[in-house]
CSV table of C-alpha atoms and ligand atoms in Angstrom, one decimal:
chain,number,residue,atom,x,y,z
A,217,MET,CA,0.0,0.0,0.0
A,218,THR,CA,1.7,3.1,-1.2
A,219,ASN,CA,0.7,6.5,0.0
A,220,GLU,CA,1.6,8.7,-3.0
A,221,SER,CA,1.3,12.0,-1.2
A,222,LYS,CA,4.0,11.1,1.3
A,223,VAL,CA,7.5,10.8,0.0
A,224,TYR,CA,10.4,9.2,2.0
A,225,TYR,CA,13.9,8.6,0.9
A,226,CYS,CA,17.3,7.3,2.2
A,227,ASN,CA,19.5,10.2,3.1
A,228,HIS,CA,22.6,8.5,1.7
A,229,CYS,CA,21.7,6.7,-1.5
A,230,LYS,CA,18.5,8.7,-2.1
A,231,ALA,CA,16.4,5.5,-2.8
A,232,PHE,CA,12.7,6.2,-2.3
A,233,ILE,CA,11.1,4.2,0.5
A,234,ASP,CA,7.4,3.4,0.5
A,235,GLU,CA,6.8,3.2,4.2
A,236,LEU,CA,8.1,5.3,7.0
A,237,GLU,CA,8.6,2.2,9.1
A,238,ASP,CA,11.2,0.9,6.6
A,239,LEU,CA,13.5,3.8,7.3
A,240,LEU,CA,16.3,3.4,9.9
A,241,PHE,CA,17.1,6.3,12.2
A,242,VAL,CA,20.2,6.9,14.3
A,243,GLU,CA,19.7,10.4,15.6
A,244,GLU,CA,17.0,11.5,18.0
A,245,SER,CA,16.8,15.1,17.0
A,246,SER,CA,17.0,14.6,13.3
A,247,SER,CA,14.7,13.4,10.5
A,248,LYS,CA,17.6,11.8,8.6
A,249,GLY,CA,16.5,8.2,7.7
A,250,PHE,CA,18.4,5.4,5.9
A,251,CYS,CA,17.5,2.4,3.9
A,252,SER,CA,20.2,0.1,5.2
A,253,GLU,CA,23.0,-0.5,7.6
A,254,ASN,CA,25.4,0.0,4.7
A,255,CYS,CA,24.1,3.5,4.0
A,256,ILE,CA,24.3,4.5,7.7
A,257,GLU,CA,28.0,3.5,7.8
A,258,LYS,CA,28.8,5.4,4.6
A,259,PHE,CA,26.8,8.5,5.6
A,260,TYR,CA,28.7,9.0,8.9
A,261,GLN,CA,32.2,7.9,7.7
A,262,HIS,CA,33.4,11.5,7.6
A,263,LEU,CA,32.5,12.0,11.3
A,264,VAL,CA,34.3,8.7,12.2
A,265,ASP,CA,37.4,10.0,10.4
A,266,PHE,CA,37.0,13.4,12.1
A,267,PHE,CA,36.9,12.0,15.6
A,268,GLU,CA,39.8,9.7,15.0
A,269,GLU,CA,41.9,12.5,13.7
A,270,ARG,CA,40.9,14.7,16.7
A,271,ASP,CA,41.8,12.0,19.2
A,272,LYS,CA,45.2,11.5,17.5
A,273,SER,CA,46.1,15.2,17.6
A,274,LEU,CA,45.1,15.4,21.3
A,275,ARG,CA,47.4,12.5,22.0
A,276,ASP,CA,50.2,14.1,20.1
A,277,ASP,CA,49.8,17.3,22.0
A,278,LEU,CA,49.8,15.4,25.4
A,279,SER,CA,52.5,12.9,24.4
A,280,LEU,CA,50.1,10.0,24.9
A,281,ALA,CA,50.3,8.4,21.5
A,282,ASP,CA,51.2,5.0,22.8
A,283,GLU,CA,49.1,4.5,26.0
A,284,ASP,CA,49.0,0.8,26.7
A,285,CYS,CA,45.3,0.8,27.6
A,286,LEU,CA,44.6,1.6,23.9
A,287,LYS,CA,44.9,-2.1,23.2
A,288,PHE,CA,41.6,-2.7,25.0
A,289,VAL,CA,39.7,-0.4,22.7
A,290,GLY,CA,37.0,-2.4,20.9
A,291,LYS,CA,37.0,-5.3,23.4
A,292,PRO,CA,33.3,-6.4,23.4
A,293,LYS,CA,32.9,-6.8,27.1
A,294,LEU,CA,34.3,-3.3,27.8
A,295,MET,CA,32.3,-1.8,24.9
A,296,GLU,CA,29.2,-3.2,26.4
A,297,LEU,CA,30.1,-1.8,29.8
A,298,VAL,CA,30.7,1.8,28.6
A,299,LEU,CA,27.6,1.8,26.4
A,300,SER,CA,25.2,0.2,28.8
A,301,SER,CA,26.3,1.6,32.1
A,302,PRO,CA,28.5,4.7,31.7
A,303,ASN,CA,29.6,6.7,34.8
A,304,GLU,CA,29.1,9.9,32.9
A,305,VAL,CA,27.5,11.0,29.6
A,306,TRP,CA,28.5,14.3,28.0
A,307,LYS,CA,26.3,15.9,25.4
A,308,ASN,CA,27.6,18.2,22.6
A,309,THR,CA,25.1,20.2,20.6
A,310,ASN,CA,25.8,22.7,17.8
A,311,ASP,CA,23.6,25.6,16.7
A,312,LEU,CA,21.7,23.4,14.3
A,313,ASN,CA,20.8,21.1,17.3
A,314,GLU,CA,22.9,18.3,15.9
A,315,GLU,CA,24.1,16.2,18.8
A,316,TYR,CA,26.8,13.7,19.7
A,317,PHE,CA,27.6,12.2,23.1
A,318,HIS,CA,30.7,11.0,25.0
A,319,PHE,CA,30.0,7.9,27.2
A,320,ILE,CA,32.7,7.6,29.8
A,321,ARG,CA,33.4,4.7,32.2
A,322,LYS,CA,36.2,3.7,34.5
A,323,VAL,CA,37.2,0.1,33.8
A,324,THR,CA,39.8,-2.4,34.9
A,325,GLU,CA,41.4,-5.2,33.0
A,326,LYS,CA,43.4,-8.1,34.6
A,327,GLY,CA,47.0,-7.0,35.2
A,328,SER,CA,46.3,-3.4,34.3
A,329,GLU,CA,45.7,-0.2,36.2
A,330,PRO,CA,42.2,1.2,35.9
A,331,PHE,CA,41.6,3.5,32.9
A,332,SER,CA,38.7,5.4,31.3
A,333,MET,CA,36.9,4.1,28.2
A,334,ILE,CA,35.4,6.8,26.1
A,335,ALA,CA,32.8,6.1,23.4
A,336,THR,CA,31.6,8.9,21.2
A,337,CYS,CA,28.2,8.1,19.8
A,338,LEU,CA,24.9,9.2,18.4
A,339,ILE,CA,21.7,8.5,20.3
A,340,PHE,CA,18.3,7.3,19.3
A,341,ASP,CA,15.5,6.4,21.6
A,342,ASN,CA,17.8,7.3,24.6
A,343,LYS,CA,20.3,4.6,23.6
A,344,PRO,CA,23.5,4.6,21.7
A,345,SER,CA,22.7,4.0,18.0
A,346,PHE,CA,26.0,4.7,16.2
A,347,ILE,CA,29.5,4.7,17.5
A,348,LEU,CA,31.7,7.4,16.0
A,349,ALA,CA,34.8,6.7,18.0
A,350,VAL,CA,36.2,4.8,20.9
A,351,THR,CA,39.3,5.6,22.9
A,352,ALA,CA,40.9,4.8,26.3
A,353,SER,CA,43.1,6.8,28.6
A,354,ARG,CA,44.6,7.0,32.1
A,355,SER,CA,45.3,10.7,31.8
A,356,GLU,CA,42.9,13.0,33.5
A,357,GLU,CA,43.8,15.7,31.1
A,358,MET,CA,43.0,13.6,28.1
A,359,VAL,CA,39.7,12.4,29.6
A,360,GLY,CA,39.0,16.0,30.5
A,361,HIS,CA,38.9,16.9,26.8
A,362,TYR,CA,35.9,14.6,26.5
A,363,LYS,CA,34.1,16.0,29.4
A,364,ARG,CA,32.9,19.0,27.4
A,365,GLU,CA,29.7,20.9,27.1
A,366,GLN,CA,26.9,19.4,29.0
A,367,LEU,CA,26.8,16.6,31.6
A,368,VAL,CA,23.7,14.5,31.1
A,369,ASP,CA,21.8,14.2,34.4
A,370,LYS,CA,20.8,10.6,34.3
A,371,PRO,CA,23.2,8.3,32.5
A,372,LEU,CA,21.4,6.5,29.7
A,373,THR,CA,21.2,2.8,29.7
A,374,LEU,CA,20.6,0.0,27.4
A,375,GLU,CA,18.1,-1.6,29.8
A,376,ALA,CA,15.1,-2.7,28.0
A,377,GLU,CA,11.9,-2.0,29.9
A,378,ALA,CA,9.5,-4.9,29.8
A,379,ASP,CA,6.3,-3.0,29.0
A,380,GLU,CA,8.1,-1.0,26.3
A,381,GLU,CA,8.7,-4.2,24.4
A,382,GLY,CA,5.1,-5.0,24.2
A,383,PHE,CA,5.0,-7.5,27.0
A,384,GLN,CA,2.4,-7.4,29.7
A,385,SER,CA,3.8,-5.9,32.8
A,386,VAL,CA,3.9,-8.4,35.7
A,387,GLU,CA,4.9,-8.1,39.3
A,388,VAL,CA,8.2,-9.8,39.6
A,389,ASP,CA,10.2,-10.1,42.8
A,390,GLU,CA,13.8,-8.9,43.4
A,391,GLU,CA,15.3,-12.3,43.3
A,392,LEU,CA,13.8,-12.9,39.9
A,393,ILE,CA,15.0,-9.6,38.6
A,394,GLU,CA,18.5,-10.5,39.7
A,395,SER,CA,18.3,-13.9,38.1
A,396,ILE,CA,17.1,-12.3,34.8
A,397,GLU,CA,20.0,-9.7,34.9
A,398,LEU,CA,22.5,-12.5,35.4
A,399,LYS,CA,21.0,-14.6,32.5
A,400,LYS,CA,20.9,-11.5,30.3
A,401,SER,CA,24.6,-10.8,30.9
A,402,ASN,CA,25.4,-14.5,30.3
A,403,PHE,CA,23.4,-14.6,27.1
A,404,LEU,CA,24.9,-11.3,25.9
A,405,ALA,CA,28.4,-12.5,26.6
A,406,SER,CA,27.8,-15.7,24.5
A,407,LEU,CA,26.2,-13.6,21.7
A,408,LEU,CA,29.2,-11.3,21.6
A,409,GLU,CA,31.5,-14.3,21.4
A,410,GLU,CA,29.6,-16.0,18.6
A,411,ARG,CA,28.7,-13.0,16.4
A,412,SER,CA,30.5,-12.0,13.3
A,413,PRO,CA,32.2,-8.5,13.4
A,414,SER,CA,30.4,-7.7,10.1
A,415,ASP,CA,26.9,-8.4,11.7
A,416,ILE,CA,24.5,-5.6,12.7
A,417,PRO,CA,26.4,-3.7,15.5
A,418,PHE,CA,24.8,-4.3,18.9
A,419,GLU,CA,24.5,-0.6,19.6
A,420,ARG,CA,21.9,-0.6,16.8
A,421,PHE,CA,19.8,-3.4,18.1
A,422,ASN,CA,17.2,-1.1,19.5
A,423,MET,CA,16.5,0.2,16.0
A,424,TYR,CA,15.0,-3.2,15.3
A,425,ASP,CA,12.7,-3.3,18.4
A,426,GLU,CA,9.6,-3.2,16.2
A,427,PHE,CA,10.4,-6.8,15.2
A,428,ILE,CA,10.2,-8.2,18.7
A,429,GLU,CA,6.4,-8.4,18.6
A,430,LYS,CA,6.2,-9.8,15.1
A,431,THR,CA,8.7,-12.5,16.1
A,432,LEU,CA,6.8,-13.4,19.3
A,433,GLN,CA,3.4,-13.3,17.6
A,434,GLU,CA,4.3,-15.4,14.5
A,435,PRO,CA,7.6,-17.1,15.0
A,436,ASP,CA,9.1,-19.3,12.2
A,437,GLU,CA,10.6,-21.6,14.8
A,438,VAL,CA,10.6,-21.9,18.6
A,439,PHE,CA,13.2,-23.9,20.5
A,440,ILE,CA,13.1,-24.8,24.2
A,441,ASN,CA,16.2,-25.4,26.4
A,442,THR,CA,16.8,-25.9,30.1
A,443,ASP,CA,19.6,-23.6,31.3
A,444,GLU,CA,22.2,-24.2,34.0
A,445,GLU,CA,19.9,-22.9,36.7
A,446,GLY,CA,17.2,-25.3,35.6
A,447,ASP,CA,15.0,-22.6,34.0
A,448,LYS,CA,13.2,-23.1,30.7
A,449,VAL,CA,14.5,-20.7,28.0
A,450,LEU,CA,12.5,-20.3,24.8
A,451,THR,CA,14.2,-19.1,21.6
A,452,TYR,CA,11.8,-17.4,19.1
A,453,ILE,CA,13.2,-17.0,15.6
A,454,LYS,CA,11.7,-15.3,12.6
A,455,ALA,CA,13.2,-14.2,9.3
A,456,HIS,CA,12.2,-10.6,8.3
A,457,GLU,CA,13.0,-8.3,5.4
A,458,LEU,CA,13.8,-4.6,5.5
A,459,ASN,CA,14.2,-2.8,2.1
A,460,GLY,CA,15.3,-6.0,0.4
A,461,THR,CA,17.8,-7.2,3.0
A,462,SER,CA,16.8,-10.3,4.9
A,463,PHE,CA,17.7,-10.8,8.5
A,464,TYR,CA,16.8,-13.0,11.4
A,465,TYR,CA,15.3,-11.7,14.6
A,466,PHE,CA,15.8,-13.7,17.9
A,467,CYS,CA,13.9,-13.4,21.1
A,468,LEU,CA,15.3,-15.3,24.1
A,469,CYS,CA,12.7,-15.5,26.8
A,470,MET,CA,12.2,-17.3,30.1
A,471,LYS,CA,9.1,-19.1,31.3
A,472,TYR,CA,8.1,-17.8,34.6
A,473,GLU,CA,5.4,-19.3,36.8
A,474,ASN,CA,3.5,-16.7,38.7
A,475,SER,CA,3.4,-17.9,42.3
A,476,GLN,CA,0.3,-15.9,43.1
A,477,LYS,CA,-1.7,-17.4,40.3
A,478,GLU,CA,-1.1,-21.0,40.1
A,479,GLY,CA,-0.8,-22.4,36.6
A,480,MET,CA,-0.3,-19.0,35.1
A,481,GLU,CA,2.8,-18.8,33.0
A,482,THR,CA,4.4,-15.6,31.8
A,483,LEU,CA,7.1,-15.1,29.2
A,484,LEU,CA,9.8,-12.8,30.3
A,485,PRO,CA,12.1,-11.3,27.7
A,486,ILE,CA,15.8,-11.7,28.4
A,487,LEU,CA,17.6,-10.8,25.2
A,488,THR,CA,16.3,-9.8,21.8
A,489,PHE,CA,18.4,-9.0,18.7
A,490,PRO,CA,18.6,-9.0,14.9
A,491,SER,CA,21.3,-10.7,12.8
A,492,LEU,CA,22.3,-11.1,9.2
A,493,ASP,CA,24.4,-14.2,9.9
A,494,GLY,CA,23.3,-17.7,8.9
A,495,GLU,CA,26.0,-19.2,11.2
A,496,LEU,CA,24.6,-17.4,14.2
A,497,TYR,CA,21.2,-18.8,13.2
A,498,GLU,CA,22.6,-22.3,13.3
A,499,PHE,CA,24.1,-21.5,16.7
A,500,TYR,CA,20.7,-20.5,18.2
A,501,LYS,CA,18.5,-23.2,16.5
A,502,LYS,CA,19.2,-25.8,19.2
A,503,GLY,CA,17.2,-27.6,21.8
A,504,THR,CA,13.8,-29.1,21.4
A,505,LYS,CA,11.8,-27.6,18.6
A,506,LEU,CA,8.2,-26.7,19.6
A,507,THR,CA,5.6,-27.4,17.0
A,508,GLY,CA,1.8,-26.8,16.6
A,509,ALA,CA,0.0,-23.7,17.9
A,510,LEU,CA,2.6,-21.4,19.4
A,511,LYS,CA,1.2,-19.0,22.0
A,512,ASN,CA,2.9,-16.5,24.2
B,1046,LIG,ZN1,20.3,4.0,1.2
């Protein structure tokens, strides 16, 4: 169904897009939309180069070109930490209201003194959507250069809120929340290990949130596994298409029996993500396949 009076197009390749929902956005305060991951990468390449160059010249000025903590830049676990739970977030805005943010977090690595990880990113839906640059430093002066403009009051987080994802909100106790957090970080660690570097970057997962519901409502396949804690984990998988590119969407959920209402089972989301990778699909299609009418 094409609405001929409304015209949308990709800001990079200029391809016309029929439906607004097929455009991908990475900036909160802008109407720039893109047809694909590829066009997003290309569109922002000049900013990636710019921030890399700026970090380099700062380091030259401060004689910090060879800081040993730079070898940890890009390490998945540290990237996840700085993006999902930064100590500080600094916002930079120009007179056109274009924004970028510095996420800063103190981290430690085995056998190394603590240092600050700094990720410069764009934000969409209150979460990092595109990483422009990443650097690391132990120098207060260096880190100080990234603490510029405006400190954001409440650091943003990647935490997905249950009702935001279209699930019914249920009363869950503290113990259960802790157990879900633990599962989430275990699942995420395993995903980061298995995924290909060329797959959809995880800071862009939230751009695909609209596929959560479709995947849960009409999955292609559902697998059930029992994890180490003895909980039942369901893996919902569905293939989707966005502007001619096919991808999988995965929803890892836990079955939770409501103690107040006997026999009532609720599905709690633990980790949801898109992927372009057939090998990752093979990795997740394991366990007992459920057939017949699938209800959630
Ligand atoms: Zn495009």
